[in-house]
Amino acid sequence: MSTLFAICATYEVDDGAARGFVLQRREPDGSAKPWPILVTRKGNNFYGFENACPHQGARLDKHPGEFMDEEGNFLVCGEHGAQFDLDTGQCFIGPCQGRTLAAVELVIDDGDICLSGIDLDEEDGLDIDDPEDDVPEVQITSD
Ligand code: FES
């Protein structure tokens, strides 16, 4: 079985929303290259896509973290306004109508959204804090 790489907990992606991550993917020559992806959610289903518009390859979030249209129903490319379904990644209006965001396979494991079978470099660049860092240290004092 291939290694799972947890990118965040399921509760960290709101229903009907999208969240972006920049991972580091290892290239065939051994170098690491930033790899922006996004995760969308519809109900309890999660979908992963490369954050690269099929029109001209731009990141959808021209303004970092802004993926949705004003009503919050669809993914929108900030470059020329193409709109995509949250679950299929298919562009239904815009300059790349009929084309689809490249899918990234997700595995849900014990409440975590994970990637499988992808050669990732270190976690550098992941845009979320390690939840372990938020746990306060317990100090036992006596007087
Ligand atoms: S690059 Fe996304 S619509 Fe043109």
PDB file of N, CA and C and ligand atoms in Angstrom, residues 53 55-58 60 77 79-82 95-96, ligand 1:
ATOM      1  N   CYS A  53      -5.604  26.496 -14.001  1.00  0.00           N
ATOM      2  CA  CYS A  53      -6.747  26.647 -14.904  1.00  0.00           C
ATOM      3  C   CYS A  53      -6.444  25.988 -16.255  1.00  0.00           C
ATOM      4  N   HIS A  55      -7.440  26.877 -18.994  1.00  0.00           N
ATOM      5  CA  HIS A  55      -7.344  27.895 -20.053  1.00  0.00           C
ATOM      6  C   HIS A  55      -5.886  28.271 -20.293  1.00  0.00           C
ATOM      7  N   GLN A  56      -5.259  28.901 -19.318  1.00  0.00           N
ATOM      8  CA  GLN A  56      -3.854  29.326 -19.524  1.00  0.00           C
ATOM      9  C   GLN A  56      -2.950  28.908 -18.372  1.00  0.00           C
ATOM     10  N   GLY A  57      -3.436  28.024 -17.547  1.00  0.00           N
ATOM     11  CA  GLY A  57      -2.586  27.464 -16.507  1.00  0.00           C
ATOM     12  C   GLY A  57      -2.440  28.303 -15.250  1.00  0.00           C
ATOM     13  N   ALA A  58      -3.183  29.415 -15.152  1.00  0.00           N
ATOM     14  CA  ALA A  58      -3.061  30.267 -13.973  1.00  0.00           C
ATOM     15  C   ALA A  58      -3.624  29.565 -12.748  1.00  0.00           C
ATOM     16  N   LEU A  60      -6.165  29.415  -9.874  1.00  0.00           N
ATOM     17  CA  LEU A  60      -7.516  29.978  -9.839  1.00  0.00           C
ATOM     18  C   LEU A  60      -7.580  31.157  -8.870  1.00  0.00           C
ATOM     19  N   CYS A  77     -11.980  31.077 -11.817  1.00  0.00           N
ATOM     20  CA  CYS A  77     -10.601  31.465 -12.088  1.00  0.00           C
ATOM     21  C   CYS A  77     -10.520  32.986 -12.050  1.00  0.00           C
ATOM     22  N   GLU A  79      -8.355  34.841 -13.173  1.00  0.00           N
ATOM     23  CA  GLU A  79      -7.659  35.439 -14.314  1.00  0.00           C
ATOM     24  C   GLU A  79      -8.643  35.935 -15.375  1.00  0.00           C
ATOM     25  N   HIS A  80      -9.493  35.048 -15.899  1.00  0.00           N
ATOM     26  CA  HIS A  80     -10.456  35.452 -16.936  1.00  0.00           C
ATOM     27  C   HIS A  80     -11.870  35.001 -16.615  1.00  0.00           C
ATOM     28  N   GLY A  81     -12.121  34.539 -15.404  1.00  0.00           N
ATOM     29  CA  GLY A  81     -13.491  34.301 -14.958  1.00  0.00           C
ATOM     30  C   GLY A  81     -14.119  32.971 -15.310  1.00  0.00           C
ATOM     31  N   ALA A  82     -13.349  31.991 -15.762  1.00  0.00           N
ATOM     32  CA  ALA A  82     -13.953  30.676 -16.027  1.00  0.00           C
ATOM     33  C   ALA A  82     -14.566  30.133 -14.738  1.00  0.00           C
ATOM     34  N   PRO A  95     -13.647  30.822 -20.988  1.00  0.00           N
ATOM     35  CA  PRO A  95     -12.827  30.534 -22.163  1.00  0.00           C
ATOM     36  C   PRO A  95     -12.384  29.076 -22.290  1.00  0.00           C
ATOM     37  N   CYS A  96     -12.509  28.294 -21.227  1.00  0.00           N
ATOM     38  CA  CYS A  96     -12.141  26.870 -21.334  1.00  0.00           C
ATOM     39  C   CYS A  96     -13.371  25.988 -21.113  1.00  0.00           C
TER      40      CYS A  96
HETATM   41  S1  FES B   1      -6.446  31.384 -17.103  1.00  0.00           S
HETATM   42 FE1  FES B   1      -8.288  30.816 -16.096  1.00  0.00          FE
HETATM   43  S2  FES B   1      -9.853  31.663 -17.331  1.00  0.00           S
HETATM   44 FE2  FES B   1      -8.018  32.220 -18.351  1.00  0.00          FE
END
